[in-house]
Structures are given as C-alpha cells and as structure tokens.
XYZ file of C-alpha atoms in Angstrom:
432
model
C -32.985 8.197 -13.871
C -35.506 5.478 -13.587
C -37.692 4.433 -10.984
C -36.102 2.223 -8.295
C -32.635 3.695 -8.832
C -30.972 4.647 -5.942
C -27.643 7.318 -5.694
C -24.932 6.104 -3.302
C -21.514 7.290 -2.626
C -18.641 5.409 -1.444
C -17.035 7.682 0.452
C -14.316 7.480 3.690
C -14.441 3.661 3.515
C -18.350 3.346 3.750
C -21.899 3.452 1.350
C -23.924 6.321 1.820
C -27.066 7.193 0.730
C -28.890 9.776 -0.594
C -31.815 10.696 1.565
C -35.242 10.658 0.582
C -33.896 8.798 -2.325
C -34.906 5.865 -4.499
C -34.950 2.023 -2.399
C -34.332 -0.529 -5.312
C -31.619 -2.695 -5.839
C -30.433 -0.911 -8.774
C -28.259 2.634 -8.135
C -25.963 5.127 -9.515
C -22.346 5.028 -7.602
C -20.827 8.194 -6.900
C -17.023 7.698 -6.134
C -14.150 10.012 -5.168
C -11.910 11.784 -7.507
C -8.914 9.090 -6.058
C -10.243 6.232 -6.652
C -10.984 6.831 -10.674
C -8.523 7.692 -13.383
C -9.320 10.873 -14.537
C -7.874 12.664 -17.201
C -8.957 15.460 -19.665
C -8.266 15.069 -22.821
C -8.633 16.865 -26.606
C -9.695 14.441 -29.289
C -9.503 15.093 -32.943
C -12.740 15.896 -34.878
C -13.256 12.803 -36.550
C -12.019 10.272 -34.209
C -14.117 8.025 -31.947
C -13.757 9.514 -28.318
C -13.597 6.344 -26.026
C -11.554 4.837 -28.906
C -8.787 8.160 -28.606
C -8.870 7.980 -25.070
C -8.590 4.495 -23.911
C -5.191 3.681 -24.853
C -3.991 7.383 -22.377
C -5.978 5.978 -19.290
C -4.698 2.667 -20.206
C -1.236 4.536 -19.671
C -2.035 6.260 -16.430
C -3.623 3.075 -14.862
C -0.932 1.575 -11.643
C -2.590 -1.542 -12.809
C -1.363 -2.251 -16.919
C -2.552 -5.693 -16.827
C -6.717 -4.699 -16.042
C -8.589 -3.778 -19.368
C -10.459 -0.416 -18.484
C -13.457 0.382 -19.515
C -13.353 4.114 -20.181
C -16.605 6.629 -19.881
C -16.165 9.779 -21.854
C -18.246 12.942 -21.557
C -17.873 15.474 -23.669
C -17.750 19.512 -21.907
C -16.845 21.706 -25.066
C -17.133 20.797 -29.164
C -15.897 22.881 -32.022
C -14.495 22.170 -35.666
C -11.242 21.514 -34.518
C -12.655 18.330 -32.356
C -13.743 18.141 -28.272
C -12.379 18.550 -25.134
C -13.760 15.431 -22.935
C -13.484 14.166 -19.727
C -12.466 10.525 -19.785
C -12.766 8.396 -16.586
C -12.216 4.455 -15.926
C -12.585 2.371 -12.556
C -10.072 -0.194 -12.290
C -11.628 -3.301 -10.842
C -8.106 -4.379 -9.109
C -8.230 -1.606 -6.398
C -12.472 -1.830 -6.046
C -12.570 -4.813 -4.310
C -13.509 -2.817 -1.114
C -15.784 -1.557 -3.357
C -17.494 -4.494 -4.716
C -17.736 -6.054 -1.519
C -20.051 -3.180 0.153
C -22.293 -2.984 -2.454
C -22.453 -7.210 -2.488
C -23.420 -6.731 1.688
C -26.119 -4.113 0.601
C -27.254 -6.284 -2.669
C -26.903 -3.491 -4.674
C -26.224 -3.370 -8.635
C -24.285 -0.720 -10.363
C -26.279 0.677 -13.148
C -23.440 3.201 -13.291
C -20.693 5.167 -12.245
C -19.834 8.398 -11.682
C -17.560 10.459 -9.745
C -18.702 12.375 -6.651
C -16.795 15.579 -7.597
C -18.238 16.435 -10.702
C -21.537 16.206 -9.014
C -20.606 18.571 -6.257
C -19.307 20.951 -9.146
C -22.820 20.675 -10.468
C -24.452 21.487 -7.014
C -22.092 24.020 -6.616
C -22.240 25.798 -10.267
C -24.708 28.726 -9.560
C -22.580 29.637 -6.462
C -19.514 29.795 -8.521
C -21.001 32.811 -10.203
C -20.258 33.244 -14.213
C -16.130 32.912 -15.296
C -14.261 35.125 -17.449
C -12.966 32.763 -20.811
C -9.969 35.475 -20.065
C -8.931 33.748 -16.800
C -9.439 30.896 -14.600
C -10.198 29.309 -11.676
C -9.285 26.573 -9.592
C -12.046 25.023 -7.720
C -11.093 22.775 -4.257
C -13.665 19.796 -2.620
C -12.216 18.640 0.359
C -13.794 14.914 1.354
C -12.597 12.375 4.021
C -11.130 10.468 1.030
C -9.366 13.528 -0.949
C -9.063 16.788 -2.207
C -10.470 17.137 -5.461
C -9.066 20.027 -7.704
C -10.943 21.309 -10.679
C -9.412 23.976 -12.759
C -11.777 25.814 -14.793
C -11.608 28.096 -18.088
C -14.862 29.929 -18.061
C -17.413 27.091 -17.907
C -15.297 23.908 -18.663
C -12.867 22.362 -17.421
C -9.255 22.173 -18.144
C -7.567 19.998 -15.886
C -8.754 17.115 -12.854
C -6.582 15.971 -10.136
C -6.990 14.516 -6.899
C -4.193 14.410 -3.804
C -4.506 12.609 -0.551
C -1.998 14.552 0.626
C -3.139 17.849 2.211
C 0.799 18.903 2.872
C 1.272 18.698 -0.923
C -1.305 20.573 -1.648
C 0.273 23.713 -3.205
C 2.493 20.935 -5.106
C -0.482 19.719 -6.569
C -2.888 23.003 -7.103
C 0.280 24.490 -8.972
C 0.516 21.157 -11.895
C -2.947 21.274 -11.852
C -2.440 24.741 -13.201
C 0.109 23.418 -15.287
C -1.801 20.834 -16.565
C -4.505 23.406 -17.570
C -1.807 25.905 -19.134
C -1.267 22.664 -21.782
C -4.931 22.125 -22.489
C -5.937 25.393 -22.713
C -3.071 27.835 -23.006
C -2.210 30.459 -20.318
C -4.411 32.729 -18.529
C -4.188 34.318 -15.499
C -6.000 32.877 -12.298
C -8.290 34.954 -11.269
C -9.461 33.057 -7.856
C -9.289 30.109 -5.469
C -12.502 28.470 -4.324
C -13.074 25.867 -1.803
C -16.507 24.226 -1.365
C -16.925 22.630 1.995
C -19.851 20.007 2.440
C -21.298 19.772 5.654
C -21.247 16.893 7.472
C -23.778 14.098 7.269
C -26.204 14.010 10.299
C -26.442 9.964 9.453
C -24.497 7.532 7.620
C -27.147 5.005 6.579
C -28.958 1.928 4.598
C -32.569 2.476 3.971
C -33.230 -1.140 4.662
C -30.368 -1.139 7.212
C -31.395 0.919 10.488
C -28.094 -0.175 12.349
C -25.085 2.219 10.259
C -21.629 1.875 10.876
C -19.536 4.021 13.221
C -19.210 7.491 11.643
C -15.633 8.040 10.580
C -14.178 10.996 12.296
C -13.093 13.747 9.367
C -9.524 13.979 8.737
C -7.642 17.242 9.506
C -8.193 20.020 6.846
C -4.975 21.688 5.407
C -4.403 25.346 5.270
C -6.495 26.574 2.434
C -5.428 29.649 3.409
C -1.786 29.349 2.341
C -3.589 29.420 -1.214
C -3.785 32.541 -1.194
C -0.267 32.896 -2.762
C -1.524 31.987 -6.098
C -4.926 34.204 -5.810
C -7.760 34.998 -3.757
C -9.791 32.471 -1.870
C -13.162 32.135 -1.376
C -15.030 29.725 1.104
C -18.175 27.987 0.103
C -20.138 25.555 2.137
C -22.514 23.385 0.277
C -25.292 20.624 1.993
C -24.039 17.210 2.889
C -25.893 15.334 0.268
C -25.173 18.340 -2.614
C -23.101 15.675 -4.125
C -25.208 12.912 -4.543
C -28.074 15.356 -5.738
C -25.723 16.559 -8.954
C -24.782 12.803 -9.146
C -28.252 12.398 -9.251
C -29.537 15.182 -12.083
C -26.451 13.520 -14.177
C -27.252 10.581 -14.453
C -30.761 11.839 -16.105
C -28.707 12.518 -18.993
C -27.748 10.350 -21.333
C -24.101 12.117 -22.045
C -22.994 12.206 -19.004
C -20.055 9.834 -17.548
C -20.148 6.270 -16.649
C -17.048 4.671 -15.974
C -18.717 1.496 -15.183
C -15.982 -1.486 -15.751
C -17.108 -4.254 -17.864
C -17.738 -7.139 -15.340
C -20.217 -5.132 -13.460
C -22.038 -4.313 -16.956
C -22.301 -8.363 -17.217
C -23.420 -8.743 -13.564
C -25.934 -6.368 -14.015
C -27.436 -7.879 -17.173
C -27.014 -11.256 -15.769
C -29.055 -9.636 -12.404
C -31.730 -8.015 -14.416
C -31.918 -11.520 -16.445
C -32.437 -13.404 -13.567
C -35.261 -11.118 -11.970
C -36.944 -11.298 -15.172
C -36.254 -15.009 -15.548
C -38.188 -15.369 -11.975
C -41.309 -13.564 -12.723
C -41.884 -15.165 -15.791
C -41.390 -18.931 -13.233
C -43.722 -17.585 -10.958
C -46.627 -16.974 -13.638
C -45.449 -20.622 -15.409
C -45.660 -22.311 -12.367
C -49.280 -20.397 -11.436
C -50.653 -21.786 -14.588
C -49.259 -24.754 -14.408
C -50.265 -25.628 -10.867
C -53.735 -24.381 -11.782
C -54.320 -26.778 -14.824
C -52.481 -29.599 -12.605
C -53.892 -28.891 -9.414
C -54.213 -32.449 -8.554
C -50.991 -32.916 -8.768
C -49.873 -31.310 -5.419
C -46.755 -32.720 -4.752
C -45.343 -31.831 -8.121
C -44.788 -28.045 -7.324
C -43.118 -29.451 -3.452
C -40.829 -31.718 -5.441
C -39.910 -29.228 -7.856
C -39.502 -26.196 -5.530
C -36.864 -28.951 -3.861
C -34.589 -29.991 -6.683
C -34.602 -25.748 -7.073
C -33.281 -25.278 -3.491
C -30.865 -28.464 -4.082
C -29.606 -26.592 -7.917
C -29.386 -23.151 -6.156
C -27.690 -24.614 -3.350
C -24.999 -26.821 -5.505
C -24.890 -23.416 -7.065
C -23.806 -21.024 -4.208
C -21.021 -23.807 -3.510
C -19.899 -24.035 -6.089
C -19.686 -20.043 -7.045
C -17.920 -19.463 -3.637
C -15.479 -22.646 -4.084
C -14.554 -20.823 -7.399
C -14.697 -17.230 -6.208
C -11.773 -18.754 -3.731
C -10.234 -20.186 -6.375
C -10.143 -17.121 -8.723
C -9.009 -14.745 -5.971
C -5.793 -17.121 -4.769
C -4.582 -17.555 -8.700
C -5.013 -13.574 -8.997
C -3.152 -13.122 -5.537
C -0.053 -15.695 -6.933
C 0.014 -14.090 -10.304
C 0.536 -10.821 -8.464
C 2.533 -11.611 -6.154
C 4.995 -13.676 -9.233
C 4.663 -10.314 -11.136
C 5.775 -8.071 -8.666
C 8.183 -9.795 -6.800
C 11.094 -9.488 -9.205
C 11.305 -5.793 -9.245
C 15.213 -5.664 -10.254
C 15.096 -2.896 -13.457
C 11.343 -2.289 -12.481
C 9.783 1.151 -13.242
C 9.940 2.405 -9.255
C 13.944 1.013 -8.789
C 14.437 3.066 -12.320
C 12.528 5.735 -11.057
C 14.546 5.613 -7.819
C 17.780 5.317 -9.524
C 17.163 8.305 -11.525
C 16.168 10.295 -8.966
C 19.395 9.828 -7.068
C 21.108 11.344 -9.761
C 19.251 14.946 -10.025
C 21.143 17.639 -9.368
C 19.979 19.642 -6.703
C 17.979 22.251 -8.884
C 16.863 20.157 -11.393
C 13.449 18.681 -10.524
C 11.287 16.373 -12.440
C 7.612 17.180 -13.382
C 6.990 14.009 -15.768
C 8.004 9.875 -15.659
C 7.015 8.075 -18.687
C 7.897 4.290 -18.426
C 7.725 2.509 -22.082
C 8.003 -1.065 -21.898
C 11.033 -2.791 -23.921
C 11.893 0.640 -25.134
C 12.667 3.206 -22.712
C 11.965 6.033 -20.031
C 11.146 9.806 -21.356
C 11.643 12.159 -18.545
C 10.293 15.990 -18.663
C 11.097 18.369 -15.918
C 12.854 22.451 -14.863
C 16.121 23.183 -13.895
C 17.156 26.601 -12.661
C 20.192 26.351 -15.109
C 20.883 24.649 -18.388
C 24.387 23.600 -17.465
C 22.463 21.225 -14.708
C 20.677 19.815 -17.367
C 23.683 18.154 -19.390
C 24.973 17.636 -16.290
C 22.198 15.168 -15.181
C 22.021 13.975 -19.315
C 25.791 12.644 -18.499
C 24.970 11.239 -14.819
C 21.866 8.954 -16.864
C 24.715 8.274 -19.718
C 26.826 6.899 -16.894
C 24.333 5.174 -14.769
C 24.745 1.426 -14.900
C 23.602 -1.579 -12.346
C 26.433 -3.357 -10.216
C 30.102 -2.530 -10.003
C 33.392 -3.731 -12.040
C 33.577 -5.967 -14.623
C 29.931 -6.687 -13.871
C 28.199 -3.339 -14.247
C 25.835 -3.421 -16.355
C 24.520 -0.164 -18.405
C 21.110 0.720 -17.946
C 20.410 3.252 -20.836
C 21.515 2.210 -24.516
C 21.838 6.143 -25.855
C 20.311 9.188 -23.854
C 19.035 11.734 -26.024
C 18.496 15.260 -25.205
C 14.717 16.828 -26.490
C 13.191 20.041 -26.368
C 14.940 22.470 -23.806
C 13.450 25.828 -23.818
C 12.591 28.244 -20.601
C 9.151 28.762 -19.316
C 7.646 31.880 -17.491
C 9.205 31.289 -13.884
C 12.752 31.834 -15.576
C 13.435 28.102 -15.494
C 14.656 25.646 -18.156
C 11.983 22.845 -19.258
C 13.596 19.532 -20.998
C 13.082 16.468 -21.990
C 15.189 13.358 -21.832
C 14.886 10.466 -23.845
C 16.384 7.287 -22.239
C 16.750 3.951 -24.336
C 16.690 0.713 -22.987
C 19.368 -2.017 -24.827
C 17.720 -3.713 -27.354
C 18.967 -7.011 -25.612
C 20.021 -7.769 -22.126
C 17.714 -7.408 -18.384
C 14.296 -6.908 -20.469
C-alpha cells in the first residue's frame, strides 16, 4: 500500500480508522458484507473474469438501472477455469457513504469489504480444513452478520443477513449455496469470530468523534449448534482493518471501487499535481518579475473569484442532479401494478402450505422462473395450476398474468423433499 494511504471502515453508520495508521487523504475503504453485492462465482477457463461476472451481479443488484463496476479476485485456479469472488458497490445506496468520506476529505483509492479482511486476521486461528468437509465461518458487526462457508482453504459461498432471528434461515442456504459450488460435504464445525469493541471511534485530524453507537443485541449462536459444533473466537477491534490493510498490498486482491469514484480520484490526484506544478510557475515567475508585485495579488484574485464561481456553480448542479435522480425514481417506482414485489406477492399467496420457495428470478418482458421444496409432489402441480389460474382483476376484466407455465426439473434432494422449478411466461403483448 503506498505511503499516505490510510484504511477506514464504514461501519454502524460511522468512519473509523485504523490506529497508528497512515494520515493522507488517500485510503483503502473497508465496508460490510451488506452493503456490497457479493457473489461467488465459477468462470470458464478462457473467459475474461470481470467480463463473466458482471452481467450475474448486474442481476443481483436492487438497483438494475446503476452500471456496476465489478472487482474480481480470484481464490482457486485449475484447467477447468477459477472460482472467484466477484464484488460491486452500487453508488445508489452509498450516498451515506460518499458523504462521510466528502466531511473527512478523503479519496477512495479502493474498496474492499471488511469481512474478508477479518477472515484474513482470523486465518491462523481457524486452524488447517479438511478439503473432505467444511466450515461455516460467522462475523458478527453492528451492521451484519457475515457468513463465510469454507471448503478447505477457499471459499464456497458469501452471504450477509441483518436479521439475527433468521439466522439459521440464512446459515442453512448459505450451505446450500456452497453444496452448488462445490458439491456436498459434510460440515464439520461452526465458528464465530467476535471483534472486540473499539476503545475510540475517531479522525486523526478530528479529535472530537461522534457518539459511539451502542452494539446491537447478538443472536443465539448457540442454537447453531444443530447443524455442528461451535466454536467462539474473539479477535482485536481493528483485526479487520489490519487484513484490509495486508490486502490491499496485493495487487489481486478485490476492489469494487465504482467508476465515478475512479474519475474523482484521478481528477483529485490531477488537481494536486496541477497545484504544485502553479506553485513552482508562479515562484519563477514572480522571481524573474519581481517588480511586478501586484501581478501575483491580482492573479491570486481572479483564482479565488474562478474557484469561487466554481463551488457555486458545482453545488447549484449537485442540487440539480440529485432532484432529477429523486423524480426519475420516484416516476419509476411509483407505478408498481405487475411489478416484480406485487408478482412476487401474488405468487406467494398461492403456495401451498408445504411448498416453500428458495429462488425468485424476475426476467424482464419475458417471465418469472421460480425454484423451491415441497414435502410432496402432488403440492407441486397443485401450485403449477394455482400460477396457471392466477390472473389480475375479476370478471370480464381479469386479466391473465402468465401466458403458459411450464413445469422444469423436479427431483428430491437429501432432506426427503421435492426440488422444482417453474417457468412462468409473461404474454407477449398486454401490461408490459
């Protein structure tokens, strides 16, 4: 990492610092697992890895209409191609973001998430894995609860939840998640790394910090235990930020840094370099023109006057840009009659009562596939003729919703359920 580079994390609503760090204006920002989209994914020898995983972030992403700029790092290469852990920020929900680094001047020279560098600071205290089983690894943070599932010494599957009730929910398609990417295996333990808390949540050039946020209630790791052992760990406060920091001195590591902060920071280290290079003109000038006094006054003026005119005029636009996005959102989203969530909604009122979906994938113009278990195959077609049925309004007036329903792959998985897939078609004319 070079010199002047600081590592920050934006973590429970606030910047914090790593101490004894770096005090440029230039650093590394560590975020949580919930605020990235995070996905692991196996590309094809061959293919170009951001390429191959752009357009399947681009799918997850609750914001369709922001171009991500995806980060991929790869954790395990053979002949057959690599598994790699692709990561985007989308720059609709970092405003908060954006706007805390702006009040400590800071530019992002990249980004990382937090999580992977507490696995890092973590790693020797995991102890070796077995490649014959696997482990699910838990970090807790006043933001989320960061689940890492690991096959030996990668990773198989990422996930975050916000939702500490859910958390069985989510530790068990986690697992799931991992049985697709790297087949099944036993799991062997449970660990949960606890970070202690910071004694001091601040700036280096800022001695008054903000209030401390008070931690949020832990769930019952315990209850974990119904999957496999657990084990308690308790790492440093600032273990994190000390991975985030040995990542980013390599050069393959992630950076899910979004495009406009790429410009900004070019456009920053332009300007910085543009100044210095002023200063010694204007030295040498004023030295050969030293007579000339009151040509450096009037010119450091007409600067002031252009850099004021310019601040207006940036803010006057900034307000500009931010009420057209806030209309254009608010003209997208207000129509939400045959939306994605009222579909989702709609089909969900239909399950029957041990049929439960595990999968929701919404295909504009075309159609909705649908994956999920049933405890019987009868409720299956039985919920395949509720979606044939299903139609908007009442009478004369309803109004089908689904063109043809086709039924996939139905086969039973280890738990003695029945896993399916549904294909639902949307009319080739009509609502859309």
């Amino acid at each position: 990492m070079p010199k002047g580079v600081q590592v920050v994390a934006f973590e429970g609503g606030a910047l914090r610092f790593l101490a004894s760090g770096e005090t440029g204006r230039e650093a590394v920002l560590a975020l949580p697992l919930n605020r990235l989209i995070v996905k692991m994914v196996r590309v094809p020898a061959g293919e170009d890895r951001v390429a191959f995983a752009t357009p399947l972030l681009q799918k997850a992403s609750p914001f369709p209409d922001d171009q991500l700029t995806v980060g991929c790092e790869t954790v395990r290469e053979d002949e057959d191609g690599a598994s790699v852990i692709a990561a985007a920020l989308p720059e609709s929900a970092a405003d908060d973001i954006a706007d805390a680094l702006d009040a400590e001047k800071l530019s992002v020279t990249r980004v990382d998430s937090l999580a992977l560098g507490q696995l890092r600071g973590v790693w020797n205290a995991l102890g070796p894995g077995e490649g014959s089983s696997r482990r699910a690894v838990l970090f807790p943070s006043p933001d989320c609860i960061s689940i890492f599932v690991l096959d030996g010494d990668h990773p198989t599957a990422i996930r975050a939840t916000t939702d500490g009730a859910e958390l069985k929910r989510e530790l068990m398609l986690s697992l799931l998640e991992a049985e697709d990417f790297g087949g099944a295996k036993p799991l062997s333990e449970i660990v949960v790394v606890k970070a202690e808390p910071p004694e001091r949540p601040e700036s280096p050039e800022n001695a008054e910090s903000p209030e401390e946020p008070q931690p949020a209630a832990q769930p019952d790791f315990a209850s974990l235990s119904d999957f496999a052992p657990v084990r308690e760990l308790t790492v440093g406060a600032d273990a994190g930020l000390v991975g985030v920091a040995e990542r980013s001195e390599e050069a393959e590591s992630l950076n899910a840094l979004p495009a406009s902060w790429a410009e900004v920071l070019a456009e920053t280290r332009f300007k910085s370099k543009l100044v210095r290079f002023l200063a010694v003109a204007v030295g040498i000038w004023a030295l050969a023109m030293g007579v000339l006094f009151g040509v450096p006054l009037v010119y450091g003026f007409m600067t002031d006057g252009q850099r004021a005119d310019t601040k207006r005029h940036h803010a006057k636009f900034s307000e500009v840009k931010k009420m057209v996005d806030k209309v254009n959102l608010v003209r997208k989203y207000s129509d939400r009659d045959h939306s994605a969530l009222e579909l989702l909604k709609a089909v969900s009122d239909r399950l029957p009562e041990d049929v439960t979906l595990s999968d929701w994938d919404y295909r504009h113009d075309k159609g909705i596939v649908v994956k999920g278990d049933a405890g019987q195959s009868s409720e299956i077609y039985e919920f395949k003729d509720r979606l044939e049925a299903m139609a908007f309004g009442e009478g004369d007036d309803a109004e089908r919703v689904f063109s043809a329903v086709r039924m996939g792959s139905v086969g039973s998985s280890r738990g003695g359920r029945y896993r399916f897939t549904l294909e639902l078609e949307f009319p080739e004319e009509g609502w859309q």
